[in-house]
Coordinates of C-alpha atoms and ligand atoms in Angstrom, one line a residue:
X23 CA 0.0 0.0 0.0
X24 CA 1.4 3.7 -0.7
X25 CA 2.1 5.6 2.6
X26 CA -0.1 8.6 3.9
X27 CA 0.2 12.0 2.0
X28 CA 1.5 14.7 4.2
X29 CA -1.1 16.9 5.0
X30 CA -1.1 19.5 7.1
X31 CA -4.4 21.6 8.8
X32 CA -2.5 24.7 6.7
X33 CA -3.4 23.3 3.9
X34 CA -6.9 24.5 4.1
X35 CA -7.7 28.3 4.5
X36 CA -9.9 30.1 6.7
X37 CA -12.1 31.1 3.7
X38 CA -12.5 27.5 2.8
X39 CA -11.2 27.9 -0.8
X40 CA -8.7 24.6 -0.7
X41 CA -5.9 24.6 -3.5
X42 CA -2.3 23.8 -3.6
X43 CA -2.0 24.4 0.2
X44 CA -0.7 26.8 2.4
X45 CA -1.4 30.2 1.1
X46 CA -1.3 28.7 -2.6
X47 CA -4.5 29.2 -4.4
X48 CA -5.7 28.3 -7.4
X49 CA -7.6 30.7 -8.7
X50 CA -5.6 34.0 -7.3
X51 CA -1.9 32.6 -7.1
X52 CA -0.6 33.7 -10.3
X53 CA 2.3 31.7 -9.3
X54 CA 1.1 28.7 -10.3
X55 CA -0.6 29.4 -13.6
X56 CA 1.3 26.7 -14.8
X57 CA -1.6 24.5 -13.4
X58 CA -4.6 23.4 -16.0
X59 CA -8.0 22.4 -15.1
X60 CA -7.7 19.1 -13.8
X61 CA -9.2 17.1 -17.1
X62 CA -11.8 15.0 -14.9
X63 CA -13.0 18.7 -13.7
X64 CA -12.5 17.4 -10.0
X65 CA -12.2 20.5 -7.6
X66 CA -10.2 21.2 -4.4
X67 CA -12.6 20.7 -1.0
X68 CA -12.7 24.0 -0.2
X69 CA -14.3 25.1 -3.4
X70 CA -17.8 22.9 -2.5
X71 CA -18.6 25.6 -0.1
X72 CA -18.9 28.4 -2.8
X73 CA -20.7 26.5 -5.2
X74 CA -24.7 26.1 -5.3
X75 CA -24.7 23.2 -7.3
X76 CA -24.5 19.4 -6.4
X77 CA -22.1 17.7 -4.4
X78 CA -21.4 13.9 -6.2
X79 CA -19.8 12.2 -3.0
X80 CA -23.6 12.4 -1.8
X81 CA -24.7 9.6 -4.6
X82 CA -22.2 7.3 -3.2
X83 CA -24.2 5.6 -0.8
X84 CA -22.0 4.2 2.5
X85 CA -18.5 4.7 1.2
X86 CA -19.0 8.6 1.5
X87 CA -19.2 8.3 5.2
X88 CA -15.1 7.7 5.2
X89 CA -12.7 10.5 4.9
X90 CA -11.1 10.4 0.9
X91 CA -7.9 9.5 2.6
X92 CA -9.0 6.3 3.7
X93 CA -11.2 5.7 1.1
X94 CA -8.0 5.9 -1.6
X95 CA -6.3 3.3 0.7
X96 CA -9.1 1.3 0.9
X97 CA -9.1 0.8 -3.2
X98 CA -5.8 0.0 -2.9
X99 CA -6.8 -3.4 -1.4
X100 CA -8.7 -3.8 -4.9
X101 CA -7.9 -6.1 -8.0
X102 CA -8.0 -4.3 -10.8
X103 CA -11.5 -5.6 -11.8
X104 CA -12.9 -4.4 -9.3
X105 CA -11.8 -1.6 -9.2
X106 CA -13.2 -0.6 -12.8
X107 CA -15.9 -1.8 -12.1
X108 CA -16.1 0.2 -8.8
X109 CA -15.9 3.0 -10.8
X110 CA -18.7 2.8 -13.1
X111 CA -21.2 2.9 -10.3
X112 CA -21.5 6.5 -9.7
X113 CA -19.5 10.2 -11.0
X114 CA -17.7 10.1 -7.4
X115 CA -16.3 6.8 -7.0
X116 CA -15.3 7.0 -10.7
X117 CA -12.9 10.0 -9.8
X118 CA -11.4 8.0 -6.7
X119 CA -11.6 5.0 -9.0
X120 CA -9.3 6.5 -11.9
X121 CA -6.6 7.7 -9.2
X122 CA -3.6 6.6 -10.9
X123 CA -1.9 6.0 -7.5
X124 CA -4.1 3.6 -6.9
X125 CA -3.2 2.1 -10.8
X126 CA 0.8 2.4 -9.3
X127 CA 0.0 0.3 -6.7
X128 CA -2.1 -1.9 -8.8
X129 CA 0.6 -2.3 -11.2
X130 CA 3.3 -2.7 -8.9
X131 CA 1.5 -5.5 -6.7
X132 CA 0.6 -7.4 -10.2
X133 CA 2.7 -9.6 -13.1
X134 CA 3.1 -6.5 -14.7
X135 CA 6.0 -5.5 -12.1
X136 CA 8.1 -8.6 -13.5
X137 CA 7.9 -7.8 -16.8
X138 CA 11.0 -6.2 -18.4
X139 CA 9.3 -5.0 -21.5
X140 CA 5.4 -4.1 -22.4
X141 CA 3.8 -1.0 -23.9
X142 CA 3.2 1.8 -21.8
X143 CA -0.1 3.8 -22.2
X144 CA 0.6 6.7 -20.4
X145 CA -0.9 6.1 -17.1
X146 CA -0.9 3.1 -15.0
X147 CA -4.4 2.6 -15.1
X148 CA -4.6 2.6 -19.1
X149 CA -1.7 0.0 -19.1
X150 CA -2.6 -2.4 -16.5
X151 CA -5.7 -2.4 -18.4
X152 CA -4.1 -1.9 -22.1
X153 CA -6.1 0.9 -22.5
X154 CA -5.3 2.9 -26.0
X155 CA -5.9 6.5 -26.1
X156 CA -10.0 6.1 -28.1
X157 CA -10.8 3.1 -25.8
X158 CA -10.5 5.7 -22.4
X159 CA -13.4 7.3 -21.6
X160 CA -13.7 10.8 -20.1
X161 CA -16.4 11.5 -17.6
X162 CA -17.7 15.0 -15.8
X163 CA -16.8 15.0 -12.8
X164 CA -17.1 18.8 -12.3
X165 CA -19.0 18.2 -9.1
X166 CA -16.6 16.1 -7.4
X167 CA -14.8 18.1 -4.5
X168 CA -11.4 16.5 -3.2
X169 CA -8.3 17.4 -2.2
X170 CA -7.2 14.0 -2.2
X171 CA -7.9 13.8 -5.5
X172 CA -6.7 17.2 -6.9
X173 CA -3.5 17.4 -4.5
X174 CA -1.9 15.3 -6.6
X175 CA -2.6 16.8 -9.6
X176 CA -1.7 20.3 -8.5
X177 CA 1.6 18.5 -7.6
X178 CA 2.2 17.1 -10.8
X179 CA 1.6 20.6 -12.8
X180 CA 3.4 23.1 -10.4
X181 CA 5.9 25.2 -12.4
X182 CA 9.4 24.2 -11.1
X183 CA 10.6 27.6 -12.5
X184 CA 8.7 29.5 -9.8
X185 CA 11.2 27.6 -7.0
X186 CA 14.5 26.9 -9.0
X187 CA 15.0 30.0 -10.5
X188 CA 15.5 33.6 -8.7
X189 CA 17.9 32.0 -6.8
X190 CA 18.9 34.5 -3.5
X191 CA 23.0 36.0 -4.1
X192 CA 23.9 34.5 -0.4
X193 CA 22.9 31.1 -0.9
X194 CA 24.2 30.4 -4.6
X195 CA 26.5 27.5 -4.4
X196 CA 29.9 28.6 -5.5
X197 CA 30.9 27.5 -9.2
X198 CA 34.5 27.3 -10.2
X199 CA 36.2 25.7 -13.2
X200 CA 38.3 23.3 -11.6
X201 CA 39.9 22.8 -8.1
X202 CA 43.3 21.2 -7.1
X203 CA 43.4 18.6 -4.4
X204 CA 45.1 20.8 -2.1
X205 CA 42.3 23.3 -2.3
X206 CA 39.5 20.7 -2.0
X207 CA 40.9 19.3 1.6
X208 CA 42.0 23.0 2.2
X209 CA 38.8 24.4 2.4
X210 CA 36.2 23.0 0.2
X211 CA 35.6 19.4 1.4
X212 CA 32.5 20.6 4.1
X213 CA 31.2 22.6 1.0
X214 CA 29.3 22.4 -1.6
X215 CA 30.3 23.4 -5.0
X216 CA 30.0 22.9 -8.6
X217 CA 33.1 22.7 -10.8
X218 CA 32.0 23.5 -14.6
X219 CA 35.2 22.4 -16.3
X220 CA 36.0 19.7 -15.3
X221 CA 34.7 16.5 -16.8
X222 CA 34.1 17.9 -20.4
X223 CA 37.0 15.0 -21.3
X224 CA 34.8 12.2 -20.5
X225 CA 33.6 10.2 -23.8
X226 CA 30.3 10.0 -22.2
X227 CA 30.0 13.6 -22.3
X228 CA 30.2 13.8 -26.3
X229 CA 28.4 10.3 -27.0
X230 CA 25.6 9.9 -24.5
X231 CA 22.0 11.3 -24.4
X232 CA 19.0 10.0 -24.1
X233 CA 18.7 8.8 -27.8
X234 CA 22.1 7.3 -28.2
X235 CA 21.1 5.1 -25.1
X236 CA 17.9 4.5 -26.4
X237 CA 19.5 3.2 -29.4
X238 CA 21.9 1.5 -27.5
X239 CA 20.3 -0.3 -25.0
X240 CA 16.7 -0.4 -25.7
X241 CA 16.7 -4.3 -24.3
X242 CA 19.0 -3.5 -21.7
X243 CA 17.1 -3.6 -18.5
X244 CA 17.7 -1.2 -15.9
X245 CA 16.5 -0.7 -12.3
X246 CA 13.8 2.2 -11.7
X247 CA 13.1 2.2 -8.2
X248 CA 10.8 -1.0 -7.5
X249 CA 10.7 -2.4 -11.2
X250 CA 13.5 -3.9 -13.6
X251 CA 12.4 -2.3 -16.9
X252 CA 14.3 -2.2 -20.3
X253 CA 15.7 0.9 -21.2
X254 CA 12.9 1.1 -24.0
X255 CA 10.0 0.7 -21.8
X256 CA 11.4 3.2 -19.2
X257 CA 12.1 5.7 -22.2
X258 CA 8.5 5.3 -23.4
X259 CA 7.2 6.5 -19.4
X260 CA 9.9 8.9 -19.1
X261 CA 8.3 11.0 -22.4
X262 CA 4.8 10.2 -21.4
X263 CA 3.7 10.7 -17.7
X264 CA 2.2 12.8 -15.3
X265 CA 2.9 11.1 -12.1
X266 CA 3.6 13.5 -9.7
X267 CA 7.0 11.4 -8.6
X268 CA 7.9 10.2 -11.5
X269 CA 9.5 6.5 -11.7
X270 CA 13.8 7.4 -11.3
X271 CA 16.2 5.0 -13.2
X272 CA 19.2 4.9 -10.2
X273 CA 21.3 1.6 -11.3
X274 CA 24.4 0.4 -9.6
X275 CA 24.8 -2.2 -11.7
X276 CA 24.9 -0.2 -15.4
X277 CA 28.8 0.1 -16.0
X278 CA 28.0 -3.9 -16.3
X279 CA 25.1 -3.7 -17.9
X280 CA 26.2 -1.7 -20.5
X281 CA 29.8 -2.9 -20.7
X282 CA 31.4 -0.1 -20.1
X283 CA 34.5 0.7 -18.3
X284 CA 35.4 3.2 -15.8
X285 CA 38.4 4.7 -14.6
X286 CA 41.6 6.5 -16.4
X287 CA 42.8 4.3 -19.4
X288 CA 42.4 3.7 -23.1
X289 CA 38.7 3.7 -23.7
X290 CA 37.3 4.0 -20.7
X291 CA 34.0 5.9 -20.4
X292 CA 34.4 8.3 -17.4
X293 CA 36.6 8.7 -14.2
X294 CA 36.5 10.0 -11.4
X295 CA 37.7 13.8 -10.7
X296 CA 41.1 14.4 -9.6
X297 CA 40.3 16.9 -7.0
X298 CA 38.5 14.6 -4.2
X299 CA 42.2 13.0 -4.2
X300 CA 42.2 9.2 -2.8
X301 CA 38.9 7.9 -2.2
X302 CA 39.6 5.1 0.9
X303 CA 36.4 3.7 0.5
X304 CA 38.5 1.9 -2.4
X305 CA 40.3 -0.1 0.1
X306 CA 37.4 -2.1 0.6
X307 CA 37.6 -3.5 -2.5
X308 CA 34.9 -6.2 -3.3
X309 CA 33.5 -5.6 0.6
X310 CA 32.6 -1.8 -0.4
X311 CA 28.6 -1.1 -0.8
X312 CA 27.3 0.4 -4.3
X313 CA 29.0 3.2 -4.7
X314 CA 28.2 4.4 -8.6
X315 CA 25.2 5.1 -10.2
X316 CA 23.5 5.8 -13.2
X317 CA 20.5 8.1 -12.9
X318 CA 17.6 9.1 -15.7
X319 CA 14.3 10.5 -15.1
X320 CA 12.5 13.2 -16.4
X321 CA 11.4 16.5 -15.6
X322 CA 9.8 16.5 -12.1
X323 CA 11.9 13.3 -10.8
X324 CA 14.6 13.6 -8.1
X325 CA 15.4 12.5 -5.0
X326 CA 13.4 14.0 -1.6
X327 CA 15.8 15.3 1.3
X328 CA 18.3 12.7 2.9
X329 CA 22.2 12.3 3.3
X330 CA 23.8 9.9 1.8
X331 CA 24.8 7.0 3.4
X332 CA 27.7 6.2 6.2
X333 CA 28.8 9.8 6.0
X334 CA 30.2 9.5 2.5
X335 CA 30.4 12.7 0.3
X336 CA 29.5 12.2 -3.2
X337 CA 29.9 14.1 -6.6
X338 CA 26.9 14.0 -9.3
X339 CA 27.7 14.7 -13.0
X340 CA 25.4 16.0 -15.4
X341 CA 25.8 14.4 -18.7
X342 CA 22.2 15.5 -20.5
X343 CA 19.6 18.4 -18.6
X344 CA 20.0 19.9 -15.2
X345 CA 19.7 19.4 -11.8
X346 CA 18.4 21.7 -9.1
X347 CA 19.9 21.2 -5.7
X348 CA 18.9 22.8 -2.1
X349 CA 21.2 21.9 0.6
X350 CA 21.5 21.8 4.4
X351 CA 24.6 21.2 6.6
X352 CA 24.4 18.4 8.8
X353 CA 23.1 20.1 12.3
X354 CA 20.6 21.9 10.8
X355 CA 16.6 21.0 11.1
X356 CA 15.5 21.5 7.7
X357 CA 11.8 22.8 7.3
X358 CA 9.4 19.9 6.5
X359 CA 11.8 17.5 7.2
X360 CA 11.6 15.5 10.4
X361 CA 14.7 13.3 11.8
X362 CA 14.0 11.2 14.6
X363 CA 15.9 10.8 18.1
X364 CA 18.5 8.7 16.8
X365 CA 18.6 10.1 13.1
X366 CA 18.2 6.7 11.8
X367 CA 14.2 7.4 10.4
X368 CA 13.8 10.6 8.4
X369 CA 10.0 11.6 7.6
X370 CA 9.5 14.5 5.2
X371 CA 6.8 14.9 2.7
X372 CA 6.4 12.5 0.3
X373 CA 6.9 13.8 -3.1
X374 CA 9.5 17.0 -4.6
X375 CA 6.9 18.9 -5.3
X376 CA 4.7 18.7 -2.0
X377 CA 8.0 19.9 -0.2
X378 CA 8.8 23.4 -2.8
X379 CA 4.9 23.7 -1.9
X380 CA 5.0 23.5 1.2
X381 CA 8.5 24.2 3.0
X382 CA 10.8 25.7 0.2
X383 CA 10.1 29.3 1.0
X384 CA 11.1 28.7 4.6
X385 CA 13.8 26.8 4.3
X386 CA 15.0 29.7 1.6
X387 CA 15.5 32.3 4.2
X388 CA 18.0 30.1 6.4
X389 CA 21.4 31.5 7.0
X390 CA 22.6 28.1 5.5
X391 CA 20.7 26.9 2.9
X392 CA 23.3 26.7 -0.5
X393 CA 21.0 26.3 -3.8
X394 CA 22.4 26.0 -7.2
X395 CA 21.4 24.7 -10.4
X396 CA 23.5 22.0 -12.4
X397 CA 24.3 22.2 -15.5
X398 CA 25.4 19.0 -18.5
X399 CA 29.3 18.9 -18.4
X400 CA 29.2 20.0 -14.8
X401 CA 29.7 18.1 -11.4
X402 CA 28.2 18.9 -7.8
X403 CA 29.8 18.0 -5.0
X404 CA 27.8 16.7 -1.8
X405 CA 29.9 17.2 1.1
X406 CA 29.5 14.7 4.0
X407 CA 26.6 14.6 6.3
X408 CA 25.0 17.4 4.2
X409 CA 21.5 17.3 3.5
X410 CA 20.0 17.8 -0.4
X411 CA 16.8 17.6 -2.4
X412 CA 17.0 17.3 -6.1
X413 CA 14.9 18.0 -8.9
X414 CA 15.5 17.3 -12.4
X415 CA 14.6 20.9 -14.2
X416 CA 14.3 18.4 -17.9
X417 CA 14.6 15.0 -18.7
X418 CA 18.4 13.9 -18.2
X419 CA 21.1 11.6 -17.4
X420 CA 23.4 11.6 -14.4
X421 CA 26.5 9.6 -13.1
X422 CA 27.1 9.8 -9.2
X423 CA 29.1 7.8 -7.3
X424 CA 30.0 7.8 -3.3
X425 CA 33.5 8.7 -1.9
X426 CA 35.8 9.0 1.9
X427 CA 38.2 11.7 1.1
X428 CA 40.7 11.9 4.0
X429 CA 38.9 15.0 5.1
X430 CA 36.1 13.3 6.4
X431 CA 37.9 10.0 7.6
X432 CA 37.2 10.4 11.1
X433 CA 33.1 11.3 10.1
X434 CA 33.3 7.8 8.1
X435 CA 34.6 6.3 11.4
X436 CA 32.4 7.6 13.3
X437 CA 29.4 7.0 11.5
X438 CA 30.7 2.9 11.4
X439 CA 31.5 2.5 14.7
X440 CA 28.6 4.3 16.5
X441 CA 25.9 4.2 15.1
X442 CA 25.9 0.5 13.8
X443 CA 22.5 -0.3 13.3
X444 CA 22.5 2.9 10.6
X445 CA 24.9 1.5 8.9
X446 CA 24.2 0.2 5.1
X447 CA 25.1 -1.2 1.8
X448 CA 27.3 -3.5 3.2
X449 CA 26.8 -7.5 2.2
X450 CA 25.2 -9.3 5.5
X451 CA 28.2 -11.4 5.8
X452 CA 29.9 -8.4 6.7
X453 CA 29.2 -8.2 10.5
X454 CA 31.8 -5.3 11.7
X455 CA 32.4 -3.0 8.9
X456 CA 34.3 -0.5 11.1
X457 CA 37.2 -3.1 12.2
X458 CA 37.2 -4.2 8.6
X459 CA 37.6 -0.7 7.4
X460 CA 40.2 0.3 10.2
X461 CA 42.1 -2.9 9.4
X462 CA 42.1 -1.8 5.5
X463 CA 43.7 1.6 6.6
X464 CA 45.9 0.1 9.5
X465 CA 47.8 -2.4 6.1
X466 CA 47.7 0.7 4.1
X467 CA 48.5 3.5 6.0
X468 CA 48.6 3.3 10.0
X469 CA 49.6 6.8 10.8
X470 CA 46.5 7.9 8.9
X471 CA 43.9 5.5 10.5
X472 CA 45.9 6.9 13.9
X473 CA 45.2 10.3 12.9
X474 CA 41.2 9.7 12.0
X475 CA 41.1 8.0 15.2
X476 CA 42.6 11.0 17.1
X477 CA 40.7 13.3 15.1
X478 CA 37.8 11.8 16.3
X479 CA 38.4 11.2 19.6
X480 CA 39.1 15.3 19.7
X481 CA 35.7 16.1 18.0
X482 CA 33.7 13.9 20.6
X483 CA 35.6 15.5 23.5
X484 CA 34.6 18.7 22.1
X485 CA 31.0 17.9 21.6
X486 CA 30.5 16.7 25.1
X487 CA 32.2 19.7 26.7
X488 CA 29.8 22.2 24.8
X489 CA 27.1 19.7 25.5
X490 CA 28.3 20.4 29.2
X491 CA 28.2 23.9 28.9
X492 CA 24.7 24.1 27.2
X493 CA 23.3 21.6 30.4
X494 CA 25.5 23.9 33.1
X495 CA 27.4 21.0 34.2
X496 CA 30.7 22.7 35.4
X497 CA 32.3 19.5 36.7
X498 CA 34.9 21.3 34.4
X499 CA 35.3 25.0 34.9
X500 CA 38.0 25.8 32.4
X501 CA 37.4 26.9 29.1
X502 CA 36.9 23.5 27.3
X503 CA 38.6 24.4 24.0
X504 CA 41.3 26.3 25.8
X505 CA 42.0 23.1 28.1
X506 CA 41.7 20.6 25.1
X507 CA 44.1 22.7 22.7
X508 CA 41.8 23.2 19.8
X509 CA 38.6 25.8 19.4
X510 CA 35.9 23.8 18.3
X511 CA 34.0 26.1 15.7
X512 CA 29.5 26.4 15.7
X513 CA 29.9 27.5 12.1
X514 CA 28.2 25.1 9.5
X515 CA 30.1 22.2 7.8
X516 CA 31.7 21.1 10.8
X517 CA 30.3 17.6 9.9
X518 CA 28.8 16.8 12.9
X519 CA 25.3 17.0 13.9
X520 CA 25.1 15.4 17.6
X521 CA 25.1 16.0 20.8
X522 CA 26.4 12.8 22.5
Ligands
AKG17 O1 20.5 13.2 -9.1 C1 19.8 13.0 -8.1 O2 18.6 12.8 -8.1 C2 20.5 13.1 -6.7 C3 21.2 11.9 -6.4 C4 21.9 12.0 -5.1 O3 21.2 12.1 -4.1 C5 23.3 12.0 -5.0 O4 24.0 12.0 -6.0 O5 23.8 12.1 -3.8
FE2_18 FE1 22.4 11.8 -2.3

């Protein structure tokens, strides 16, 4: 079954008129003219109290007596049968009963979901049933009043523009051409930043887009989220949806797949930057998690607000569109986002678009919020522990892949050795991934796993003595940082985010 929606009581207004939430609405923000009638007619709640005419949900008999919330998750429970025929009974179980999330899940939970290759219709609905465009019919249902209903829709149709663009001087990401190694652990490895010349050499650059894979490797299956589909199938969805989270291709396995190779050498396909220096993840070897991926969607896809996993940093290329990324350091409590005790659950609303709806106005005006759009031929750079949303402005391909740069060593540690149960990506025979990491380091270099560890040790001494000082326990009554040697900075990017 899909999750809950986020919905929040601000979502309706005091005058009653329901639209996009918050103080979006319809009908007076121009903001979103992007957003066409919705093609069944169906209206937001609020507008049934400012209309004289009839309200549908009363013609359907018992099932009006549950909220539309649980009503939608109610169908979900139905077969596809079922449901159709559900929806020929009256106008207002028709309009819950065409809800292509309800199709989604239909789809997902049916043989459908195995299949590799088969034709899609432009909605789940008209494919699970194999519904060509003159065989779907269209009904009024101009007196149907939902937000459940029209939410989505709304979501699906909201003008990116109106968020990614206008971005505010302070909180551009910087852009530079390139960066040496030096400078990266210098001073830009807690930042964000995106480097415009520097991966204009990779053959990928020149020979791929979304055509030349298509020709390529239209049976080559890929993984889109929950599905296996072949890159001809997912290319058919990707030009013809309106899903309000559209499907993301995000394959770890495509260097394989499409029998490429990677790294510096004679015909190799990309590599990684020079300027994130050694990455000592790599001495892992066959024990390191998925660390590269490819990623396609179209416009409207991206991934919701998280950090990436075990405290790596990362770096995201741009091969074909553009990216727009918001960003958070790791301490701070972004709006809309909700992290619990432990940090190991993160709840936040569930697609892109709610979120820019919602929260992105707020979470605009922080001191620390870095926003930046990315460009084909550039790379982004996602410093550990940092948090992002990211939204693909068009339809595009990506390469990312996960790194440790010796600047966050002691973060990596950290994040393996204390909070365990957070941990991921590793194979389940690997039952200690910190000693197994340390003992890596210790064969390769052991002044450096010394160092992380002593680096570590440092920053935990300094988080409990300013956790001291912010309880008023003053076991210890000199200045912490001046005792311990070192000033332990509240500026952003320090890479921690706890108070032990
Ligand atoms: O391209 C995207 O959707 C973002 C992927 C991501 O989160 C990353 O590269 O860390
Ligand atoms: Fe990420």
């Amino acid at each position: 079954m899909s999750p809950h929606r986020v919905w929040s009581s601000s979502q309706r207004g005091s005058d009653g008129l329901v639209t996009a939430g918050g103080s979006h609405s319809l009908t007076d923000d121009s903001s979103e003219s992007s957003i066409p009638p919705h093609p069944l007619g169906i209206k937001p709640l609020g507008n049934k109290y400012l209309s004289d005419g009839k309200d549908a949900r009363e013609s359907s008999g018992h099932l009006q007596e549950l909220p539309d919330e649980l009503l939608s998750q109610v169908l979900e429970f139905l077969d596809s049968r079922s449901l159709r025929l559900l929806g020929y009974t009256c106008k207002f179980l028709f309009a819950f009963c065409l809800s292509d999330d309800v199709w989604k899940t239909i789809f997902l939970d049916s043989e459908f979901a195995k299949k590799s290759s088969f034709t899609w219709q432009g909605s789940w609905r008209a494919t699970v049933l194999g519904l060509t465009p003159e065989k779907r019919i269209r009904i009024d249902c101009n007196n149907v009043y939902s937000d459940v209903l029209h939410r989505p829709f709304v979501c699906s149709y909201i003008s990116l523009k109106n968020y990614t663009a206008n971005i505010p001087l302070v909180n551009e990401i910087d852009r530079f051409e390139n960066l040496t190694y030096s400078d990266f652990t210098e001073s830009w490895s807690n930042k964000p930043f995106i480097l415009t010349k520097c991966i204009q050499d990779w053959p990928v650059c020149r020979s791929w887009n979304l055509e030349s894979l298509h020709k390529l490797y239209s049976d080559v299956s890929f993984r889109a989220e929950a599905v296996d589909w072949s890159f001809s199938t997912y290319y058919q969805y990707m030009m013809d949806n309106h899903d309000e989270s559209p499907l993301y291709l995000f394959d770890k396995k495509f260097a394989e797949k499409m029998k490429i190779e990677v790294g510096k050498g004679e015909g190799t396909a990309y590599w990684k930057p020079d300027c994130f220096g050694p990455d000592l993840f790599e001495l892992l070897g066959p024990e390191r998690p998925a660390h590269r991926w490819l990623i396609i969607g179209p416009e409207r896809s991206g991934s919701t607000f998280h950090k990436d996993p075990n405290a790596t940093s990362a770096w995201n290329a741009v091969i074909q569109g553009s990216k727009y990324w918001i960003m958070f350091p790791p301490s701070v409590s972004v709006p809309g986002v909700y992290v619990s005790e432990d940090s190991s659950e993160v709840t936040s609303p569930l697609s892109i678009a709610e979120w820019l709806l919602e929260f992105h106005a707020d979470a605009r005006q922080l001191r620390e919020c870095r926003e930046g759009v990315c460009r084909a031929g550039e790379i982004l750079h996602v410093p550990s522990g940092w948090w992002h949303l990211v939204v693909n402005l068009e339809a595009g391909i990506a390469l990312t892949q996960n790194f440790v740069p010796r600047s966050h060593l002691s973060d990596v540690l950290s994040f393996l050795r204390d909070r365990p149960e957070q941990v991921s990506g590793f194979k389940r025979d690997i039952t200690d991934p910190y000693n197994l990491f340390v003992e890596r380091l210790k064969a390769e270099d052991p002044e450096l796993v010394e160092n992380g560890l002593k680096e570590l040790a440092e920053k935990q001494m300094a988080k409990k003595r300013r956790w001291d000082i912010v309880v008023g326990n003053h076991a210890d009554e000199e200045q912490p940082a001046k005792k311990s040697g070192f000033s332990f900075g509240f500026g952003f990017g320090e890479g921690e985010d706890e108070i032990p």
